[in-house]
PDB file of C-alpha atoms in Angstrom:
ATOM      1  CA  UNK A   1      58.336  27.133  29.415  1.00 67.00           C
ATOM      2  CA  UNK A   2      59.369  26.385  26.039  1.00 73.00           C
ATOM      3  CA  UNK A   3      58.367  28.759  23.197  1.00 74.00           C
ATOM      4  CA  UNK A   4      56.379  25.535  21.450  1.00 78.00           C
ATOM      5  CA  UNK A   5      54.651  25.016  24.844  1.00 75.00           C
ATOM      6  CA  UNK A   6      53.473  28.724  24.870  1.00 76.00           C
ATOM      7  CA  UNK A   7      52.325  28.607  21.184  1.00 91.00           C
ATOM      8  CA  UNK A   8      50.414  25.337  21.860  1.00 94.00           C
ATOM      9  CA  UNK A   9      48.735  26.822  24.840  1.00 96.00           C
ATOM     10  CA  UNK A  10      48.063  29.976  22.971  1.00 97.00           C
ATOM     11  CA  UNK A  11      46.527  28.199  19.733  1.00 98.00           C
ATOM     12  CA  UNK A  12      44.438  26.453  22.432  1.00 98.00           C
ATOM     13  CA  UNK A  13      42.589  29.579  23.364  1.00 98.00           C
ATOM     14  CA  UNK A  14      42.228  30.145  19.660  1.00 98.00           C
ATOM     15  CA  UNK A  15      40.831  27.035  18.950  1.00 98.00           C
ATOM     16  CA  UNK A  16      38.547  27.142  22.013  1.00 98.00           C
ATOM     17  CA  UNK A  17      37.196  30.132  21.024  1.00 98.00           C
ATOM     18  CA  UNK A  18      36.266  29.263  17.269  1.00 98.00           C
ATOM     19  CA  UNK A  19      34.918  25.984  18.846  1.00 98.00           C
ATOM     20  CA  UNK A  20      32.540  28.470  21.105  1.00 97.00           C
ATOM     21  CA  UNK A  21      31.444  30.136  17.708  1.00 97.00           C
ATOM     22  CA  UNK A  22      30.798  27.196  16.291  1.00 96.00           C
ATOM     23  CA  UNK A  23      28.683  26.256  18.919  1.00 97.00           C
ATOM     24  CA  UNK A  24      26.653  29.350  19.536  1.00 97.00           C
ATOM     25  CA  UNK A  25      26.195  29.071  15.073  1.00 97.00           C
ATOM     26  CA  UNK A  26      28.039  32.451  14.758  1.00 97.00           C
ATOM     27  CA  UNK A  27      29.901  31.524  11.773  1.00 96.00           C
ATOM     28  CA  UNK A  28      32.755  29.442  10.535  1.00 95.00           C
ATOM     29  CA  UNK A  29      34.839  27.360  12.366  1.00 97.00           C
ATOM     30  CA  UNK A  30      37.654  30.258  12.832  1.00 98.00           C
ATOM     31  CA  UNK A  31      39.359  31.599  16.256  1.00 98.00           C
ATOM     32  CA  UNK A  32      41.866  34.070  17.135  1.00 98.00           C
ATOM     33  CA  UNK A  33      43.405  35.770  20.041  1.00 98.00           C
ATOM     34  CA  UNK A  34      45.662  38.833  20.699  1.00 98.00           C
ATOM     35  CA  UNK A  35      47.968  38.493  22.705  1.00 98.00           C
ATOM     36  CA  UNK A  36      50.180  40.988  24.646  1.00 98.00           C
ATOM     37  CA  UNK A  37      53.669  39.316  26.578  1.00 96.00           C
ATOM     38  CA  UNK A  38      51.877  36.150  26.737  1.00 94.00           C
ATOM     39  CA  UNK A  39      48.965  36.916  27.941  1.00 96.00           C
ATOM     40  CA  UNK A  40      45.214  36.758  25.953  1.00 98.00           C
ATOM     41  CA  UNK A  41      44.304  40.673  26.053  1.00 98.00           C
ATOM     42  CA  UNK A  42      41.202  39.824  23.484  1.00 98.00           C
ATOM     43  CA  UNK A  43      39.298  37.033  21.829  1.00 98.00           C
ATOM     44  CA  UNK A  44      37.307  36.686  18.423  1.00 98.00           C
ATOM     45  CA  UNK A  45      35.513  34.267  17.016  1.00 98.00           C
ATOM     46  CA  UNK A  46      33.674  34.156  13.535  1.00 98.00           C
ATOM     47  CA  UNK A  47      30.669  35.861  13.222  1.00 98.00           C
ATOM     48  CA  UNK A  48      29.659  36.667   9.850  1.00 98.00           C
ATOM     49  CA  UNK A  49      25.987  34.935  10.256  1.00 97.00           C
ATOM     50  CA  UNK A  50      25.525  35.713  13.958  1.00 97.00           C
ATOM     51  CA  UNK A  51      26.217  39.520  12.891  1.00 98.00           C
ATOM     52  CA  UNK A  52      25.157  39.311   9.068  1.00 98.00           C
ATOM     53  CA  UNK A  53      28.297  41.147   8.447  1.00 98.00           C
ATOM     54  CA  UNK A  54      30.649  39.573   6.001  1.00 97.00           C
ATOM     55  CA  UNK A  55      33.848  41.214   7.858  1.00 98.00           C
ATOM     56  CA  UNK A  56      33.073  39.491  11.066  1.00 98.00           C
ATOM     57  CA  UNK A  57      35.728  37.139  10.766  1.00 98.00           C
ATOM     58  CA  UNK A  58      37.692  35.978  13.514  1.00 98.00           C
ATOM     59  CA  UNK A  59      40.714  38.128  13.276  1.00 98.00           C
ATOM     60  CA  UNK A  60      39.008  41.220  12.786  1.00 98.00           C
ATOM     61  CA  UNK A  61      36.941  40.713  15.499  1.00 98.00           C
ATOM     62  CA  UNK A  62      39.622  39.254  17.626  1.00 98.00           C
ATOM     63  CA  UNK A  63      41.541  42.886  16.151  1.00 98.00           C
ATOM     64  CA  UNK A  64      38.549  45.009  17.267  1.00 98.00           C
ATOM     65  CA  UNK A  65      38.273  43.792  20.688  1.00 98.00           C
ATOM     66  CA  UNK A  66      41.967  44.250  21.401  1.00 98.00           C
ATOM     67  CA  UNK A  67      41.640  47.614  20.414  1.00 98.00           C
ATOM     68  CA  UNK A  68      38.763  48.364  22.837  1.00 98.00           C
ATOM     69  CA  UNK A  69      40.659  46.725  25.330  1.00 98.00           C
ATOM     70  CA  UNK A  70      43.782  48.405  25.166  1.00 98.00           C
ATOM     71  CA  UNK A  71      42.349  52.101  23.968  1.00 98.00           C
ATOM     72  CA  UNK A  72      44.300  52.047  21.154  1.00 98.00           C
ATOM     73  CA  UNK A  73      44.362  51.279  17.084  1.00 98.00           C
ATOM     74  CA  UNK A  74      48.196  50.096  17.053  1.00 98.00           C
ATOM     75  CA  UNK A  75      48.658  46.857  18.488  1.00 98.00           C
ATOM     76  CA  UNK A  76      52.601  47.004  17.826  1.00 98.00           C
ATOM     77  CA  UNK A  77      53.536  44.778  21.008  1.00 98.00           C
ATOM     78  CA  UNK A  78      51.081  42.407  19.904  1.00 98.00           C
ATOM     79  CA  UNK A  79      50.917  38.801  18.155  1.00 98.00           C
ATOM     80  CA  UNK A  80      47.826  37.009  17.060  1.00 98.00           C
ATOM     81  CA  UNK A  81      47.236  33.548  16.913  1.00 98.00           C
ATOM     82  CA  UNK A  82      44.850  32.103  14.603  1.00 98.00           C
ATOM     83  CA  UNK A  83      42.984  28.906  13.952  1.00 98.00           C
ATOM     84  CA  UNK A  84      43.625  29.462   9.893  1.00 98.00           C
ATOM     85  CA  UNK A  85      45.908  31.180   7.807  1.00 97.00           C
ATOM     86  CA  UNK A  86      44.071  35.029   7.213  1.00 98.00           C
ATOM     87  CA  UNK A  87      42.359  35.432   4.603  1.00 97.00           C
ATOM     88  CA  UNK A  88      43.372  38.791   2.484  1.00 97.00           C
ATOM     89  CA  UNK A  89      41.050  40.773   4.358  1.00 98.00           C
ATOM     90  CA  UNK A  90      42.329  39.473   7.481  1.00 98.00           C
ATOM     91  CA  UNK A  91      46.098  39.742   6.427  1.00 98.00           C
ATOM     92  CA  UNK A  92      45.052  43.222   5.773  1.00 98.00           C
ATOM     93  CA  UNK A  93      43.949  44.155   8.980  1.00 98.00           C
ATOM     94  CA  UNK A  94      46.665  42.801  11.025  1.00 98.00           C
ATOM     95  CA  UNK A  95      48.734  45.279   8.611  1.00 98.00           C
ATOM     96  CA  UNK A  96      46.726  48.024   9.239  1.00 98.00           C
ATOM     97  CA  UNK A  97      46.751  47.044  13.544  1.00 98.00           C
ATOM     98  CA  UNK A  98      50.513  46.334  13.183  1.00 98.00           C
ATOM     99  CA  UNK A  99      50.653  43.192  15.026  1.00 98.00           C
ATOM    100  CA  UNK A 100      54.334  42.149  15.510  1.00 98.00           C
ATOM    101  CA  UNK A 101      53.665  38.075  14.593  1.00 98.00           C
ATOM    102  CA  UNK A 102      50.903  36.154  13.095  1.00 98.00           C
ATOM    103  CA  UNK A 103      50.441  32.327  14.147  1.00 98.00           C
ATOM    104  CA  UNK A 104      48.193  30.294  12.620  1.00 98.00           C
ATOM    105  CA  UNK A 105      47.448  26.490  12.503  1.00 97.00           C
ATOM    106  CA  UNK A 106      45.363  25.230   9.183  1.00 98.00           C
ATOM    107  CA  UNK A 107      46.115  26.859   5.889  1.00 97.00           C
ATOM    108  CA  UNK A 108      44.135  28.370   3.608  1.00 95.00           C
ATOM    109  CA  UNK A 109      44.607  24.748   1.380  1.00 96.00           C
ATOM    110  CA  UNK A 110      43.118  23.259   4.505  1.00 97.00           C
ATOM    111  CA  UNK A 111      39.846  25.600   4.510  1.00 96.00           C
ATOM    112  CA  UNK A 112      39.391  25.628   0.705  1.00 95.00           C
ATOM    113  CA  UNK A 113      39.034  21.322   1.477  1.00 96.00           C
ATOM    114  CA  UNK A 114      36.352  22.336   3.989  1.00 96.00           C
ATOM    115  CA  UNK A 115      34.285  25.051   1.662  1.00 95.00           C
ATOM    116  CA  UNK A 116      35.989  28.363   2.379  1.00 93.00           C
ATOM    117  CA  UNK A 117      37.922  29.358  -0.487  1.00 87.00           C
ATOM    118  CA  UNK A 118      39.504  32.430  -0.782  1.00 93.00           C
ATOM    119  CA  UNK A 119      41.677  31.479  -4.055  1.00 92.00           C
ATOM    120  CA  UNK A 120      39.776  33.500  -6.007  1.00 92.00           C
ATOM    121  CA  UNK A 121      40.728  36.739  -4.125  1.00 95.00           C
ATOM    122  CA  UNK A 122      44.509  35.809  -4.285  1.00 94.00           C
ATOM    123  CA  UNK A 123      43.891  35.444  -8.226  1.00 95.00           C
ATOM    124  CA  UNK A 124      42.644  39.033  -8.075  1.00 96.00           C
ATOM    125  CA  UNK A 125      45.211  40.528  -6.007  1.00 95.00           C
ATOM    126  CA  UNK A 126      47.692  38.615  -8.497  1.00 96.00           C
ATOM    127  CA  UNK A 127      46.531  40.183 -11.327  1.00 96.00           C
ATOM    128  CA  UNK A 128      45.439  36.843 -12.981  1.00 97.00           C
ATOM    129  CA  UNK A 129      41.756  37.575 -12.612  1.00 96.00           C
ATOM    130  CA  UNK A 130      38.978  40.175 -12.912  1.00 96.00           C
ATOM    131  CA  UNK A 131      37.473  40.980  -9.645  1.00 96.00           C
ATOM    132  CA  UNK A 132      33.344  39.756  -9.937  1.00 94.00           C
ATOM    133  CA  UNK A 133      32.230  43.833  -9.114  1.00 96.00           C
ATOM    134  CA  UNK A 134      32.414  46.700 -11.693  1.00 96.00           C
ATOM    135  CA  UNK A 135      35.445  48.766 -10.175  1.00 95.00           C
ATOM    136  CA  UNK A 136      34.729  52.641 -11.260  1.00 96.00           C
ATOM    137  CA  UNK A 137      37.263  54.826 -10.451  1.00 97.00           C
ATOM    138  CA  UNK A 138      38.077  58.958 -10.653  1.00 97.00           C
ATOM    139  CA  UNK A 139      34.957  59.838  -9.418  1.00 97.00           C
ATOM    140  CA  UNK A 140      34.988  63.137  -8.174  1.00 97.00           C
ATOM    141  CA  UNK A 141      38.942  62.436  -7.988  1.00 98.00           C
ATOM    142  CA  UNK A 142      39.717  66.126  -7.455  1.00 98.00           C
ATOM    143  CA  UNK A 143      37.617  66.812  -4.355  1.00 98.00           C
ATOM    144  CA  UNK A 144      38.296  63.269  -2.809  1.00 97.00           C
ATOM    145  CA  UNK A 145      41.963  64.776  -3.075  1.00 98.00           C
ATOM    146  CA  UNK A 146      41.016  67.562  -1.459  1.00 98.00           C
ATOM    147  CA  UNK A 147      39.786  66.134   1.822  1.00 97.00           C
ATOM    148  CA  UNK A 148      43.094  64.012   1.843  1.00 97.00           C
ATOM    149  CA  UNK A 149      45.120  67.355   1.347  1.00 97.00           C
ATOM    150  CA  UNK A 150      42.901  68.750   4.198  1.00 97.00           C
ATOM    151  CA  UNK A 151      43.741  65.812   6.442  1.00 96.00           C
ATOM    152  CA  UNK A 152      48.083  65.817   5.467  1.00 96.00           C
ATOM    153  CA  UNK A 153      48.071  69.526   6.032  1.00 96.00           C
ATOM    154  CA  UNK A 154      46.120  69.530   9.823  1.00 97.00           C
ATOM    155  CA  UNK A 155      48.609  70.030  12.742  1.00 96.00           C
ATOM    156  CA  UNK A 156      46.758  67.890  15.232  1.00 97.00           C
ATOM    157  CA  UNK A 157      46.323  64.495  12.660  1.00 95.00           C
ATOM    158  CA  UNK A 158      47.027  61.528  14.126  1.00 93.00           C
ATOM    159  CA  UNK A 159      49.128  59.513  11.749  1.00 88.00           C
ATOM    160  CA  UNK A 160      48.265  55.781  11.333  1.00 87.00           C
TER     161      UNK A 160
END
């Protein structure tokens, strides 16, 4: 089977499973699945208003449930396949999981035509923008140091 074919089939199960969100009125219309030797070890749909939590998206929770599935936090291995490009949040998280490939089928152009826009965090992380929150930092500096000290200097850490 040809790599396309695969990919198709994959983004399939992605789109299937934002279409199942969007059904059950979870969320937005956003699907993802992880994906281990070509094979769907977890799905996630969006669920921001089904869970009133603003991180629910689909790759996160796609992330989360791989995670539990596999007893681990690094999905190196791994790919996920998305119905839209991640948002920074999103991108972030499939950092932090160390997925080996990201798919994805619309772009973030696409969702910004259908009300998501996430421009406005890209201007931010640019550095052509103020963020819309206050952003305080140095508080307590020294003894926020100190835990991480605590943590770098413990013989059984896990590093991550």
């Amino acid at each position: 089977m040809s790599r396309n074919v695969v990919d198709s089939r994959l983004m399939q199960a992605a789109i299937t499973e934002g279409a199942a969100g969007l059904a059950a009125g979870d969320g937005g219309p956003f699907g993802a699945v992880i994906v281990r030797e070509g094979r769907v070890v977890a799905r996630g749909h969006n669920q921001v208003i089904g869970l009133n939590d603003p991180t629910a998206h689909a790759e996160v929770q796609a992330i989360r449930a791989a995670c539990r599935a596999l007893n681990t936090f690094d999905l190196s291995g791994c790919e996920i396949y998305a119905t839209c490009e991640p948002c920074p949040m999103c991108f972030a998280a499939i950092h932090w999981a160390r997925l080996d490939r990201v798919h994805f089928g619309a772009s973030r152009q696409d969702a910004a035509a259908a009300g998501f826009d996430d421009e406005a965090i890209y201007e931010v992380l640019a550095g052509r923008r103020e963020p819309s929150f206050k952003v305080l930092p140095g508080v307590d500096a020294e003894a926020c140091r100190h835990l991480m000290r605590q943590w770098h200097t413990r013989d059984d850490r896990i590093p991550y």
